[in-house]
Amino acid sequence: MEKVLNPKNEIVEIELNQLLLKVLEMKKAGLRFSQACAAWINDRYELSYSWVNNETFDLTTLRVYAGLETIVPSITELIPTAVFYENEMAEMYDVKIDMMNLDFKHRLYRLKEGLDAPLLPEDVREKSEALKAGQREAAKEAEEKEAK
Amino acid sequence: MGKRSVVPFGPQHPVLPEPIHLDLVLEDEQVVEAVPNIGFIHRGLEGLVTKKDFNQMVYVIERTCGICSFGHGTGYCEAVENVMNVEVPDRAKYLRTIWFEMSRIHSHLLWLGLLADAFGFESLFYQCWRIRERVLDLFEMTTGGRIIFSVNQVGGVNKDMDKGMLQKILEDMDVIEKELKQITGTFLTDYSVESRLKGVGVLTKQQAHDLGAVGPFGRASGIAYDLRMTGYEAYKYLDFEPITSDVGDSWARVDVRIREIFQSIDLIRQAIGKIPGGEINVPVKGNPNGECFTRIEQPRGEAYYYIKGDNKPYLKRVRVRTPTFANLAGLCEMLKGAEYADVPIMVLTIDPCISCTER
Amino acid sequence: MGKFMTFASVAMKNLVHKPVTKMYPDKAIEYPERSRGHVEITIDDCISCGMCVRSCPTGTLSVDRDAGTWTINRFDCVQCGFCVQKCPKKCLRIVPGYQHPGDAKPEETFTKSPEVLKAEAERRAAQIAAAKAKAAEAAKAKAEEKN
């Protein structure tokens, strides 16, 4: 086997609504899903989904940007192994991921009770908490309305 | 169809060096489903990035794991060097390679010992760890630490090896090779060992690819994915082939790892034969500005180091994705349909390192 | 079908082999020269610059410039050796010998010897005096300029 010096290592920025399509494309191309991670940079989430070609060692990273309240679709239906990565993103950064196959509900890592999204900056965390409280209330109200 | 019952496995279990919890759904003696549960030793090392500058982070990242500590340090330093466009001197590259391969020997021997312990071969376990002790002594002599070396720094390494040390490493490698050869037969051909390992936890190549198996776990299923082939550090000057097996069961994983130890011994010999003189580090000026995904091949498989900085001493984000994190999914899939008594062996054959996984 | 008795030769050898373990603690362990046991300081060479304090990843060090002391909590130290690397006067070094366990985490303080402290105080006083003199001169010059 020949050595593969300096394989491709690129970051491709895509729109959030393209995510599932691109993921499916990558999967169909026979690439291996190798990691996903989140970061909070310049007041928005940077989500990275990395794909590796097992033969050529090329690394392609899909980069998605999302706001604090943006709901990100889960890719676990297409890539079941992404479940740990997505749970980690949701727990450490409070990324709102929807429709996960196996949702640990922020209990993947046994963090201290009441400690949510420890990797977010303090002020952002408060905002995120407020946002979630608002959503819960809205859901409650909607439920009550329906009950009536 | 028998009655279903749930048996908890771990977090404290004789075969587990570190805590992981599995809820095993059993139907008679067969595992139907395994739900993993981690998070017993989460320490939040990635969060420390806001408090430690990028030079201090080397020492934090190093302490992610007690077994592949050197690899974590190297991977992180490489990521920072890539972002800052620092060219590490050749001698430092070779030194890193030698230490890295010694780490691989030490990690694999530790794992072999644990596996021997798991299938109830106590004296084989002691034998493996006895051989491993030699590598630890070499580490202590060359770096000052037996587990955590603290020799990496951004821009190179901070300790050199003199001729005497390199000679001592070569001599000890001969002894390790000889001693390991004596017990290889026991691992690979012994009747009782074979009956515990052969045909247990079979993972086909396609499955391994879909589940994202990395490292010896994936290579035992025929995926020739070894990141050392990308020629980071001094690997581009050394001659080797990725070690694979087409069998895909637990026995193949033992086989691959044992052959990798011999390969590592060979790589160390090559590296010591070729090591050039010169500087061991270059001064680094400025702060990292930019982002980079760096991959290296840890003893357990492919590891990711992601850093992002914005020209300040404190990085914006550091992420470490360790091989066990990727292999957990493969483990859960593999456990489906397994015999209950084989579960400990199968959990061990992915070489789980939970401290790494949770960071 | 596998073989039998594959371990027999190794086991037989172990029967006659002398033990590989040492009779610790009756026989002391010899640490190699580079062993990172604990940090030592030649306190009189220290210039209290605080580089070690800023570099320490665990924040276990503290320096008091006025009192001429250097304090370490040995139980928080992880023996990484970064302070030794950063010390501009090379008065820190890392030597063999591990910290013994204990039931408390006391801090250890090193104080500079009285002679060094006195010399330092004198030097600082001289510096302050010189600075004052300079300031006074500058003020005088300014005043003259105004006139």
mmCIF file of C-alpha atoms in Angstrom, chain B residues 7-332:
data_model
loop_
_atom_site.group_PDB
_atom_site.id
_atom_site.type_symbol
_atom_site.label_atom_id
_atom_site.label_comp_id
_atom_site.label_asym_id
_atom_site.label_seq_id
_atom_site.Cartn_x
_atom_site.Cartn_y
_atom_site.Cartn_z
ATOM 1 C CA VAL B 7 -29.360 -7.239 33.280
ATOM 2 C CA PRO B 8 -27.157 -4.314 34.241
ATOM 3 C CA PHE B 9 -23.512 -4.655 33.254
ATOM 4 C CA GLY B 10 -21.096 -2.318 34.972
ATOM 5 C CA PRO B 11 -20.163 0.403 35.847
ATOM 6 C CA GLN B 12 -18.147 -1.731 38.247
ATOM 7 C CA HIS B 13 -17.278 -5.052 36.691
ATOM 8 C CA PRO B 14 -14.185 -7.239 37.117
ATOM 9 C CA VAL B 15 -13.204 -6.984 33.461
ATOM 10 C CA LEU B 16 -13.695 -3.254 33.170
ATOM 11 C CA PRO B 17 -10.748 -1.045 33.939
ATOM 12 C CA GLU B 18 -13.006 1.982 33.693
ATOM 13 C CA PRO B 19 -16.682 2.584 34.318
ATOM 14 C CA ILE B 20 -19.211 2.084 31.562
ATOM 15 C CA HIS B 21 -22.720 0.889 32.131
ATOM 16 C CA LEU B 22 -24.646 -1.318 29.712
ATOM 17 C CA ASP B 23 -28.265 -2.290 30.059
ATOM 18 C CA LEU B 24 -28.390 -5.714 28.478
ATOM 19 C CA VAL B 25 -31.813 -6.833 27.340
ATOM 20 C CA LEU B 26 -31.680 -10.604 27.468
ATOM 21 C CA GLU B 27 -33.872 -13.265 26.002
ATOM 22 C CA ASP B 28 -32.828 -16.422 27.803
ATOM 23 C CA GLU B 29 -29.067 -16.326 27.349
ATOM 24 C CA GLN B 30 -29.074 -14.144 24.248
ATOM 25 C CA VAL B 31 -28.536 -10.408 24.220
ATOM 26 C CA VAL B 32 -31.273 -8.713 22.235
ATOM 27 C CA GLU B 33 -30.247 -5.154 22.793
ATOM 28 C CA ALA B 34 -27.557 -3.237 24.621
ATOM 29 C CA VAL B 35 -28.073 0.349 25.729
ATOM 30 C CA PRO B 36 -24.854 2.038 26.761
ATOM 31 C CA ASN B 37 -24.699 4.580 29.507
ATOM 32 C CA ILE B 38 -21.583 6.626 30.053
ATOM 33 C CA GLY B 39 -20.768 9.743 32.009
ATOM 34 C CA PHE B 40 -19.439 8.458 35.305
ATOM 35 C CA ILE B 41 -16.096 10.197 34.990
ATOM 36 C CA HIS B 42 -16.800 13.269 32.923
ATOM 37 C CA ARG B 43 -14.298 15.955 33.915
ATOM 38 C CA GLY B 44 -14.950 18.737 31.456
ATOM 39 C CA LEU B 45 -11.394 19.098 30.166
ATOM 40 C CA GLU B 46 -12.622 20.815 27.006
ATOM 41 C CA GLY B 47 -14.192 23.524 29.149
ATOM 42 C CA LEU B 48 -10.803 24.375 30.674
ATOM 43 C CA VAL B 49 -9.878 26.059 27.409
ATOM 44 C CA THR B 50 -11.353 29.317 28.686
ATOM 45 C CA LYS B 51 -9.015 29.302 31.689
ATOM 46 C CA LYS B 52 -5.743 27.937 30.326
ATOM 47 C CA ASP B 53 -3.746 29.384 27.473
ATOM 48 C CA PHE B 54 -2.800 27.258 24.503
ATOM 49 C CA ASN B 55 0.590 26.296 25.924
ATOM 50 C CA GLN B 56 -0.849 25.181 29.245
ATOM 51 C CA MET B 57 -3.563 23.250 27.418
ATOM 52 C CA VAL B 58 -0.886 20.749 26.307
ATOM 53 C CA TYR B 59 -0.646 19.554 29.890
ATOM 54 C CA VAL B 60 -4.416 19.468 30.291
ATOM 55 C CA ILE B 61 -5.057 17.522 27.073
ATOM 56 C CA GLU B 62 -2.279 15.107 28.000
ATOM 57 C CA ARG B 63 -4.180 14.157 31.108
ATOM 58 C CA THR B 64 -7.211 13.060 29.122
ATOM 59 C CA CYS B 65 -6.057 9.480 29.401
ATOM 60 C CA GLY B 66 -3.491 7.512 31.323
ATOM 61 C CA ILE B 67 -2.649 5.094 28.544
ATOM 62 C CA CYS B 68 -2.560 7.111 25.331
ATOM 63 C CA SER B 69 -1.472 10.295 27.081
ATOM 64 C CA PHE B 70 1.470 10.897 24.782
ATOM 65 C CA GLY B 71 -0.710 10.635 21.695
ATOM 66 C CA HIS B 72 -3.135 13.218 23.012
ATOM 67 C CA GLY B 73 -0.317 15.649 23.659
ATOM 68 C CA THR B 74 1.133 15.063 20.208
ATOM 69 C CA GLY B 75 -2.213 15.368 18.452
ATOM 70 C CA TYR B 76 -3.039 18.623 20.167
ATOM 71 C CA CYS B 77 0.415 20.077 19.504
ATOM 72 C CA GLU B 78 0.135 19.056 15.865
ATOM 73 C CA ALA B 79 -3.200 20.763 15.531
ATOM 74 C CA VAL B 80 -1.805 23.984 16.989
ATOM 75 C CA GLU B 81 1.306 23.693 14.822
ATOM 76 C CA ASN B 82 -0.855 23.222 11.745
ATOM 77 C CA VAL B 83 -2.830 26.349 12.528
ATOM 78 C CA MET B 84 0.277 28.387 13.284
ATOM 79 C CA ASN B 85 2.281 26.953 10.355
ATOM 80 C CA VAL B 86 5.139 25.849 12.555
ATOM 81 C CA GLU B 87 7.569 23.395 11.025
ATOM 82 C CA VAL B 88 8.827 21.059 13.737
ATOM 83 C CA PRO B 89 12.516 20.049 13.486
ATOM 84 C CA ASP B 90 13.134 16.561 12.130
ATOM 85 C CA ARG B 91 14.736 15.282 15.294
ATOM 86 C CA ALA B 92 11.657 16.236 17.296
ATOM 87 C CA LYS B 93 9.490 14.384 14.790
ATOM 88 C CA TYR B 94 11.560 11.241 15.177
ATOM 89 C CA LEU B 95 11.570 11.523 18.961
ATOM 90 C CA ARG B 96 7.800 11.878 18.966
ATOM 91 C CA THR B 97 7.511 8.840 16.717
ATOM 92 C CA ILE B 98 9.692 6.726 18.976
ATOM 93 C CA TRP B 99 7.717 7.690 22.073
ATOM 94 C CA PHE B 100 4.470 7.215 20.228
ATOM 95 C CA GLU B 101 5.336 3.704 19.139
ATOM 96 C CA MET B 102 6.510 2.850 22.635
ATOM 97 C CA SER B 103 3.127 4.062 23.865
ATOM 98 C CA ARG B 104 1.467 1.748 21.391
ATOM 99 C CA ILE B 105 3.452 -1.222 22.688
ATOM 100 C CA HIS B 106 2.581 -0.323 26.252
ATOM 101 C CA SER B 107 -1.100 0.184 25.461
ATOM 102 C CA HIS B 108 -1.462 -3.051 23.523
ATOM 103 C CA LEU B 109 0.385 -5.069 26.166
ATOM 104 C CA LEU B 110 -1.860 -3.616 28.837
ATOM 105 C CA TRP B 111 -4.876 -4.578 26.788
ATOM 106 C CA LEU B 112 -3.577 -8.100 26.140
ATOM 107 C CA GLY B 113 -3.120 -8.522 29.869
ATOM 108 C CA LEU B 114 -6.635 -7.321 30.599
ATOM 109 C CA LEU B 115 -8.041 -9.665 27.988
ATOM 110 C CA ALA B 116 -6.118 -12.609 29.447
ATOM 111 C CA ASP B 117 -7.570 -11.661 32.808
ATOM 112 C CA ALA B 118 -11.061 -11.516 31.284
ATOM 113 C CA PHE B 119 -10.910 -15.029 29.920
ATOM 114 C CA GLY B 120 -9.481 -16.255 33.157
ATOM 115 C CA PHE B 121 -5.819 -16.782 32.301
ATOM 116 C CA GLU B 122 -4.275 -15.086 35.286
ATOM 117 C CA SER B 123 -0.644 -16.049 34.688
ATOM 118 C CA LEU B 124 -0.778 -14.828 31.104
ATOM 119 C CA PHE B 125 -2.037 -11.513 32.440
ATOM 120 C CA TYR B 126 0.989 -11.185 34.741
ATOM 121 C CA GLN B 127 3.292 -12.165 31.905
ATOM 122 C CA CYS B 128 1.961 -9.367 29.661
ATOM 123 C CA TRP B 129 2.229 -6.746 32.338
ATOM 124 C CA ARG B 130 5.713 -7.904 33.187
ATOM 125 C CA ILE B 131 6.814 -7.230 29.621
ATOM 126 C CA ARG B 132 5.028 -3.894 29.703
ATOM 127 C CA GLU B 133 6.983 -2.891 32.790
ATOM 128 C CA ARG B 134 10.118 -2.684 30.647
ATOM 129 C CA VAL B 135 8.501 -0.069 28.398
ATOM 130 C CA LEU B 136 7.410 1.941 31.430
ATOM 131 C CA ASP B 137 10.967 1.905 32.750
ATOM 132 C CA LEU B 138 12.175 3.201 29.386
ATOM 133 C CA PHE B 139 9.625 6.009 29.589
ATOM 134 C CA GLU B 140 10.759 6.932 33.066
ATOM 135 C CA MET B 141 14.369 6.987 31.949
ATOM 136 C CA THR B 142 13.761 9.143 28.866
ATOM 137 C CA THR B 143 10.970 11.480 29.963
ATOM 138 C CA GLY B 144 10.839 11.337 33.739
ATOM 139 C CA GLY B 145 7.283 10.045 33.912
ATOM 140 C CA ARG B 146 5.951 6.535 33.657
ATOM 141 C CA ILE B 147 2.494 7.422 32.338
ATOM 142 C CA ILE B 148 2.296 11.155 31.752
ATOM 143 C CA PHE B 149 5.400 12.315 29.923
ATOM 144 C CA SER B 150 4.966 16.084 29.587
ATOM 145 C CA VAL B 151 7.609 16.207 26.871
ATOM 146 C CA ASN B 152 5.463 17.708 24.136
ATOM 147 C CA GLN B 153 5.309 21.392 23.576
ATOM 148 C CA VAL B 154 4.000 23.468 20.727
ATOM 149 C CA GLY B 155 6.950 23.548 18.346
ATOM 150 C CA GLY B 156 8.658 20.316 19.269
ATOM 151 C CA VAL B 157 9.632 18.362 22.344
ATOM 152 C CA ASN B 158 11.470 19.557 25.421
ATOM 153 C CA LYS B 159 13.644 16.563 26.237
ATOM 154 C CA ASP B 160 16.228 14.929 24.043
ATOM 155 C CA MET B 161 17.463 11.349 24.067
ATOM 156 C CA ASP B 162 21.187 10.798 24.053
ATOM 157 C CA LYS B 163 22.997 7.907 22.369
ATOM 158 C CA GLY B 164 23.020 5.793 25.525
ATOM 159 C CA MET B 165 19.258 6.049 25.871
ATOM 160 C CA LEU B 166 18.608 5.124 22.246
ATOM 161 C CA GLN B 167 20.947 2.155 22.649
ATOM 162 C CA LYS B 168 19.109 1.075 25.811
ATOM 163 C CA ILE B 169 15.786 1.294 23.963
ATOM 164 C CA LEU B 170 17.119 -0.917 21.191
ATOM 165 C CA GLU B 171 18.410 -3.483 23.683
ATOM 166 C CA ASP B 172 15.131 -3.565 25.580
ATOM 167 C CA MET B 173 13.166 -3.890 22.339
ATOM 168 C CA ASP B 174 15.090 -7.094 21.622
ATOM 169 C CA VAL B 175 14.139 -8.495 25.011
ATOM 170 C CA ILE B 176 10.495 -7.425 24.621
ATOM 171 C CA GLU B 177 10.323 -9.033 21.195
ATOM 172 C CA LYS B 178 11.771 -12.277 22.510
ATOM 173 C CA GLU B 179 9.469 -12.413 25.533
ATOM 174 C CA LEU B 180 6.400 -11.486 23.511
ATOM 175 C CA LYS B 181 7.135 -14.206 20.971
ATOM 176 C CA GLN B 182 6.996 -16.747 23.779
ATOM 177 C CA ILE B 183 3.455 -15.820 24.746
ATOM 178 C CA THR B 184 2.141 -15.096 21.234
ATOM 179 C CA GLY B 185 1.532 -18.803 20.737
ATOM 180 C CA THR B 186 -0.602 -18.935 23.848
ATOM 181 C CA PHE B 187 -2.790 -16.076 22.652
ATOM 182 C CA LEU B 188 -3.240 -17.286 19.105
ATOM 183 C CA THR B 189 -3.128 -21.074 19.146
ATOM 184 C CA ASP B 190 -4.008 -22.270 22.631
ATOM 185 C CA TYR B 191 -7.092 -24.471 22.693
ATOM 186 C CA SER B 192 -8.802 -22.897 25.685
ATOM 187 C CA VAL B 193 -8.036 -19.357 24.545
ATOM 188 C CA GLU B 194 -9.312 -20.100 21.064
ATOM 189 C CA SER B 195 -12.557 -21.460 22.413
ATOM 190 C CA ARG B 196 -13.163 -18.177 24.207
ATOM 191 C CA LEU B 197 -12.249 -15.937 21.273
ATOM 192 C CA LYS B 198 -12.940 -17.603 17.936
ATOM 193 C CA GLY B 199 -16.215 -16.680 16.344
ATOM 194 C CA VAL B 200 -17.108 -14.314 19.162
ATOM 195 C CA GLY B 201 -18.346 -10.877 18.178
ATOM 196 C CA VAL B 202 -17.993 -11.145 14.421
ATOM 197 C CA LEU B 203 -18.168 -7.852 12.563
ATOM 198 C CA THR B 204 -18.090 -7.916 8.770
ATOM 199 C CA LYS B 205 -16.228 -5.321 6.736
ATOM 200 C CA GLN B 206 -19.447 -3.646 5.629
ATOM 201 C CA GLN B 207 -20.783 -3.513 9.177
ATOM 202 C CA ALA B 208 -17.514 -2.095 10.466
ATOM 203 C CA HIS B 209 -17.653 0.596 7.800
ATOM 204 C CA ASP B 210 -21.269 1.512 8.509
ATOM 205 C CA LEU B 211 -20.728 1.604 12.251
ATOM 206 C CA GLY B 212 -17.623 3.728 11.889
ATOM 207 C CA ALA B 213 -15.236 1.293 13.545
ATOM 208 C CA VAL B 214 -11.699 2.646 13.816
ATOM 209 C CA GLY B 215 -8.320 1.394 14.904
ATOM 210 C CA PRO B 216 -7.492 -2.263 15.468
ATOM 211 C CA PHE B 217 -11.223 -2.891 15.906
ATOM 212 C CA GLY B 218 -11.875 -1.837 12.317
ATOM 213 C CA ARG B 219 -8.645 -3.288 10.941
ATOM 214 C CA ALA B 220 -9.531 -6.714 12.328
ATOM 215 C CA SER B 221 -12.608 -6.526 10.086
ATOM 216 C CA GLY B 222 -10.549 -5.770 7.011
ATOM 217 C CA ILE B 223 -10.606 -1.977 6.872
ATOM 218 C CA ALA B 224 -7.055 -0.930 6.012
ATOM 219 C CA TYR B 225 -7.428 2.449 7.673
ATOM 220 C CA ASP B 226 -4.276 3.409 9.528
ATOM 221 C CA LEU B 227 -3.672 7.134 9.796
ATOM 222 C CA ARG B 228 0.046 6.640 10.150
ATOM 223 C CA MET B 229 -0.066 6.112 6.392
ATOM 224 C CA THR B 230 -0.786 9.833 6.020
ATOM 225 C CA GLY B 231 2.783 10.424 7.094
ATOM 226 C CA TYR B 232 2.487 12.783 10.020
ATOM 227 C CA GLU B 233 5.525 13.122 12.290
ATOM 228 C CA ALA B 234 8.308 10.861 11.041
ATOM 229 C CA TYR B 235 6.044 8.141 9.662
ATOM 230 C CA LYS B 236 6.587 9.390 6.135
ATOM 231 C CA TYR B 237 10.239 8.313 6.374
ATOM 232 C CA LEU B 238 9.483 4.863 7.764
ATOM 233 C CA ASP B 239 8.495 1.745 5.922
ATOM 234 C CA PHE B 240 5.391 -0.149 7.039
ATOM 235 C CA GLU B 241 2.005 -1.474 5.981
ATOM 236 C CA PRO B 242 -1.279 -1.305 7.872
ATOM 237 C CA ILE B 243 -2.001 -4.581 9.621
ATOM 238 C CA THR B 244 -5.368 -6.065 8.814
ATOM 239 C CA SER B 245 -7.272 -9.282 9.151
ATOM 240 C CA ASP B 246 -10.322 -10.499 7.266
ATOM 241 C CA VAL B 247 -11.738 -12.653 10.030
ATOM 242 C CA GLY B 248 -13.449 -9.956 12.069
ATOM 243 C CA ASP B 249 -13.940 -11.832 15.337
ATOM 244 C CA SER B 250 -12.371 -11.315 18.756
ATOM 245 C CA TRP B 251 -9.500 -13.615 17.903
ATOM 246 C CA ALA B 252 -8.657 -11.453 14.862
ATOM 247 C CA ARG B 253 -8.517 -8.376 17.089
ATOM 248 C CA VAL B 254 -5.981 -10.072 19.339
ATOM 249 C CA ASP B 255 -4.051 -11.156 16.264
ATOM 250 C CA VAL B 256 -4.004 -7.627 14.815
ATOM 251 C CA ARG B 257 -2.881 -6.071 18.068
ATOM 252 C CA ILE B 258 -0.105 -8.587 18.643
ATOM 253 C CA ARG B 259 1.187 -8.060 15.111
ATOM 254 C CA GLU B 260 1.009 -4.312 15.691
ATOM 255 C CA ILE B 261 3.316 -4.644 18.682
ATOM 256 C CA PHE B 262 5.896 -6.367 16.504
ATOM 257 C CA GLN B 263 5.368 -3.684 13.878
ATOM 258 C CA SER B 264 5.930 -0.980 16.485
ATOM 259 C CA ILE B 265 9.164 -2.631 17.574
ATOM 260 C CA ASP B 266 10.246 -2.623 13.936
ATOM 261 C CA LEU B 267 9.257 1.047 13.521
ATOM 262 C CA ILE B 268 11.236 2.023 16.618
ATOM 263 C CA ARG B 269 14.304 0.254 15.212
ATOM 264 C CA GLN B 270 13.889 2.028 11.886
ATOM 265 C CA ALA B 271 13.411 5.400 13.563
ATOM 266 C CA ILE B 272 16.433 4.995 15.829
ATOM 267 C CA GLY B 273 18.485 3.954 12.815
ATOM 268 C CA LYS B 274 17.495 7.063 10.867
ATOM 269 C CA ILE B 275 17.229 9.714 13.560
ATOM 270 C CA PRO B 276 19.000 12.928 12.501
ATOM 271 C CA GLY B 277 20.743 15.368 14.810
ATOM 272 C CA GLY B 278 19.850 18.958 15.371
ATOM 273 C CA GLU B 279 17.353 21.042 17.253
ATOM 274 C CA ILE B 280 14.463 19.491 19.156
ATOM 275 C CA ASN B 281 12.150 22.472 19.204
ATOM 276 C CA VAL B 282 11.582 25.790 17.528
ATOM 277 C CA PRO B 283 10.445 28.923 19.332
ATOM 278 C CA VAL B 284 6.825 29.747 18.623
ATOM 279 C CA LYS B 285 5.722 33.336 18.332
ATOM 280 C CA GLY B 286 2.226 34.730 18.290
ATOM 281 C CA ASN B 287 -1.082 33.057 18.929
ATOM 282 C CA PRO B 288 -3.079 30.537 16.920
ATOM 283 C CA ASN B 289 -5.444 32.123 14.441
ATOM 284 C CA GLY B 290 -7.690 29.784 12.498
ATOM 285 C CA GLU B 291 -9.088 26.312 12.810
ATOM 286 C CA CYS B 292 -7.953 22.817 12.023
ATOM 287 C CA PHE B 293 -9.093 19.231 12.288
ATOM 288 C CA THR B 294 -6.109 17.002 12.917
ATOM 289 C CA ARG B 295 -6.283 13.242 12.938
ATOM 290 C CA ILE B 296 -3.730 10.874 14.381
ATOM 291 C CA GLU B 297 -3.636 7.143 14.930
ATOM 292 C CA GLN B 298 -3.802 6.356 18.616
ATOM 293 C CA PRO B 299 -3.215 2.818 19.886
ATOM 294 C CA ARG B 300 -6.998 2.478 19.974
ATOM 295 C CA GLY B 301 -7.634 4.100 16.604
ATOM 296 C CA GLU B 302 -8.321 7.373 14.890
ATOM 297 C CA ALA B 303 -8.446 10.404 17.185
ATOM 298 C CA TYR B 304 -9.541 13.925 16.254
ATOM 299 C CA TYR B 305 -8.143 17.155 17.593
ATOM 300 C CA TYR B 306 -9.998 20.278 16.645
ATOM 301 C CA ILE B 307 -8.795 23.683 17.675
ATOM 302 C CA LYS B 308 -10.077 27.102 16.821
ATOM 303 C CA GLY B 309 -8.369 30.290 17.876
ATOM 304 C CA ASP B 310 -8.793 33.965 17.104
ATOM 305 C CA ASN B 311 -5.322 35.328 17.676
ATOM 306 C CA LYS B 312 -5.622 35.305 21.452
ATOM 307 C CA PRO B 313 -3.677 33.128 23.894
ATOM 308 C CA TYR B 314 -6.925 31.505 24.966
ATOM 309 C CA LEU B 315 -8.381 29.268 22.284
ATOM 310 C CA LYS B 316 -12.029 29.455 21.344
ATOM 311 C CA ARG B 317 -12.600 25.743 21.203
ATOM 312 C CA VAL B 318 -10.642 22.574 21.729
ATOM 313 C CA ARG B 319 -12.236 19.292 20.911
ATOM 314 C CA VAL B 320 -10.858 15.813 21.312
ATOM 315 C CA ARG B 321 -12.723 12.912 19.770
ATOM 316 C CA THR B 322 -11.224 9.693 20.999
ATOM 317 C CA PRO B 323 -11.361 6.307 19.266
ATOM 318 C CA THR B 324 -13.558 4.664 21.881
ATOM 319 C CA PHE B 325 -16.269 7.257 21.247
ATOM 320 C CA ALA B 326 -16.427 6.045 17.666
ATOM 321 C CA ASN B 327 -16.257 2.380 18.590
ATOM 322 C CA LEU B 328 -19.095 2.458 21.127
ATOM 323 C CA ALA B 329 -21.698 2.232 18.370
ATOM 324 C CA GLY B 330 -19.920 -0.781 16.906
ATOM 325 C CA LEU B 331 -19.862 -2.418 20.310
ATOM 326 C CA CYS B 332 -23.631 -2.043 20.812
#
